[in-house]
Amino acid sequence: MTFAEADRRYADLKQQFAAGALTVDQFDDQLHELMVQDSLGRWWAKSRESGEWHYYDPVTDAWVQALPPADKPAPPPPS
């Protein structure tokens, strides 16, 4: 999945959530599916509330808000 695809899917999910078609748990589960791994191996996720991108920094054990890198598809995560 690319960042652009995740952005489009997030907009759809946010609309469904706002309309009451998804529970909080369903929305969170779908957001988890939108995570994207970049070429450096960093995992990126959309914020539930704002839709902004964050990447996980293992050094600080925190999610850091940032703009994602150029949109290049990464290989799918291992099963």
PDB file of C-alpha atoms in Angstrom:
ATOM      1  CA  MET A   1       0.000   0.000   0.000  1.00  0.00           C
ATOM      2  CA  THR A   2       1.274   3.485  -0.801  1.00  0.00           C
ATOM      3  CA  PHE A   3       0.863   6.592   1.325  1.00  0.00           C
ATOM      4  CA  ALA A   4      -1.575   8.021  -1.243  1.00  0.00           C
ATOM      5  CA  GLU A   5      -3.687   4.855  -1.141  1.00  0.00           C
ATOM      6  CA  ALA A   6      -3.717   4.967   2.655  1.00  0.00           C
ATOM      7  CA  ASP A   7      -4.750   8.644   2.555  1.00  0.00           C
ATOM      8  CA  ARG A   8      -7.699   7.842   0.269  1.00  0.00           C
ATOM      9  CA  ARG A   9      -8.756   4.856   2.343  1.00  0.00           C
ATOM     10  CA  TYR A  10      -8.484   6.912   5.564  1.00  0.00           C
ATOM     11  CA  ALA A  11     -10.851   9.538   4.140  1.00  0.00           C
ATOM     12  CA  ASP A  12     -13.398   6.803   3.359  1.00  0.00           C
ATOM     13  CA  LEU A  13     -13.047   5.215   6.796  1.00  0.00           C
ATOM     14  CA  LYS A  14     -13.293   8.557   8.594  1.00  0.00           C
ATOM     15  CA  GLN A  15     -16.530   9.282   6.734  1.00  0.00           C
ATOM     16  CA  GLN A  16     -17.952   5.856   7.641  1.00  0.00           C
ATOM     17  CA  PHE A  17     -16.928   6.344  11.271  1.00  0.00           C
ATOM     18  CA  ALA A  18     -18.520   9.798  11.426  1.00  0.00           C
ATOM     19  CA  ALA A  19     -21.735   8.354   9.966  1.00  0.00           C
ATOM     20  CA  GLY A  20     -21.810   5.676  12.670  1.00  0.00           C
ATOM     21  CA  ALA A  21     -21.198   2.807  10.250  1.00  0.00           C
ATOM     22  CA  LEU A  22     -18.026   1.791  12.136  1.00  0.00           C
ATOM     23  CA  THR A  23     -17.432   1.357  15.853  1.00  0.00           C
ATOM     24  CA  VAL A  24     -14.282   2.741  17.468  1.00  0.00           C
ATOM     25  CA  ASP A  25     -12.787  -0.757  17.504  1.00  0.00           C
ATOM     26  CA  GLN A  26     -13.654  -1.347  13.843  1.00  0.00           C
ATOM     27  CA  PHE A  27     -12.185   2.019  12.881  1.00  0.00           C
ATOM     28  CA  ASP A  28      -8.988   1.316  14.837  1.00  0.00           C
ATOM     29  CA  ASP A  29      -8.675  -2.145  13.258  1.00  0.00           C
ATOM     30  CA  GLN A  30      -9.012  -0.617   9.791  1.00  0.00           C
ATOM     31  CA  LEU A  31      -6.455   2.101  10.634  1.00  0.00           C
ATOM     32  CA  HIS A  32      -4.002  -0.605  11.627  1.00  0.00           C
ATOM     33  CA  GLU A  33      -4.408  -2.094   8.149  1.00  0.00           C
ATOM     34  CA  LEU A  34      -3.412   1.282   6.638  1.00  0.00           C
ATOM     35  CA  MET A  35       0.068   1.263   8.150  1.00  0.00           C
ATOM     36  CA  VAL A  36       2.818   1.764   5.573  1.00  0.00           C
ATOM     37  CA  GLN A  37       6.465   0.764   5.851  1.00  0.00           C
ATOM     38  CA  ASP A  38       8.932   3.068   4.111  1.00  0.00           C
ATOM     39  CA  SER A  39      12.204   2.158   2.384  1.00  0.00           C
ATOM     40  CA  LEU A  40      14.106   2.727   5.647  1.00  0.00           C
ATOM     41  CA  GLY A  41      11.932   0.186   7.450  1.00  0.00           C
ATOM     42  CA  ARG A  42      10.017   2.764   9.503  1.00  0.00           C
ATOM     43  CA  TRP A  43       6.343   2.108  10.126  1.00  0.00           C
ATOM     44  CA  TRP A  44       3.927   4.962   9.455  1.00  0.00           C
ATOM     45  CA  ALA A  45       0.353   5.299  10.712  1.00  0.00           C
ATOM     46  CA  LYS A  46      -2.453   7.834  10.374  1.00  0.00           C
ATOM     47  CA  SER A  47      -3.760   9.586  13.473  1.00  0.00           C
ATOM     48  CA  ARG A  48      -7.340   8.587  14.259  1.00  0.00           C
ATOM     49  CA  GLU A  49      -8.409  12.133  15.091  1.00  0.00           C
ATOM     50  CA  SER A  50      -6.461  14.312  12.658  1.00  0.00           C
ATOM     51  CA  GLY A  51      -5.388  11.976   9.860  1.00  0.00           C
ATOM     52  CA  GLU A  52      -1.824  13.270  10.143  1.00  0.00           C
ATOM     53  CA  TRP A  53       1.034  10.853   9.509  1.00  0.00           C
ATOM     54  CA  HIS A  54       3.267   9.586  12.319  1.00  0.00           C
ATOM     55  CA  TYR A  55       6.202   7.185  12.193  1.00  0.00           C
ATOM     56  CA  TYR A  56       7.381   4.927  14.983  1.00  0.00           C
ATOM     57  CA  ASP A  57      10.811   5.769  16.410  1.00  0.00           C
ATOM     58  CA  PRO A  58      12.157   2.700  18.247  1.00  0.00           C
ATOM     59  CA  VAL A  59      14.918   4.738  19.902  1.00  0.00           C
ATOM     60  CA  THR A  60      12.451   6.928  21.785  1.00  0.00           C
ATOM     61  CA  ASP A  61       9.667   4.319  21.743  1.00  0.00           C
ATOM     62  CA  ALA A  62       7.300   7.006  20.465  1.00  0.00           C
ATOM     63  CA  TRP A  63       5.222   7.948  17.450  1.00  0.00           C
ATOM     64  CA  VAL A  64       6.557  11.105  15.789  1.00  0.00           C
ATOM     65  CA  GLN A  65       4.413  13.361  13.622  1.00  0.00           C
ATOM     66  CA  ALA A  66       6.044  13.997  10.251  1.00  0.00           C
ATOM     67  CA  LEU A  67       5.418  14.120   6.532  1.00  0.00           C
ATOM     68  CA  PRO A  68       5.897  10.730   4.906  1.00  0.00           C
ATOM     69  CA  PRO A  69       8.665  10.224   2.349  1.00  0.00           C
ATOM     70  CA  ALA A  70       8.015  10.192  -1.389  1.00  0.00           C
ATOM     71  CA  ASP A  71       5.341   7.656  -2.198  1.00  0.00           C
ATOM     72  CA  LYS A  72       6.953   4.397  -3.231  1.00  0.00           C
ATOM     73  CA  PRO A  73       5.247   1.090  -2.559  1.00  0.00           C
ATOM     74  CA  ALA A  74       7.032  -0.991   0.024  1.00  0.00           C
ATOM     75  CA  PRO A  75       6.873  -4.755   0.117  1.00  0.00           C
ATOM     76  CA  PRO A  76       3.942  -6.105   2.122  1.00  0.00           C
ATOM     77  CA  PRO A  77       4.647  -6.966   5.767  1.00  0.00           C
ATOM     78  CA  PRO A  78       5.408 -10.596   6.535  1.00  0.00           C
ATOM     79  CA  SER A  79       2.414 -12.706   7.487  1.00  0.00           C
TER      80      SER A  79
END
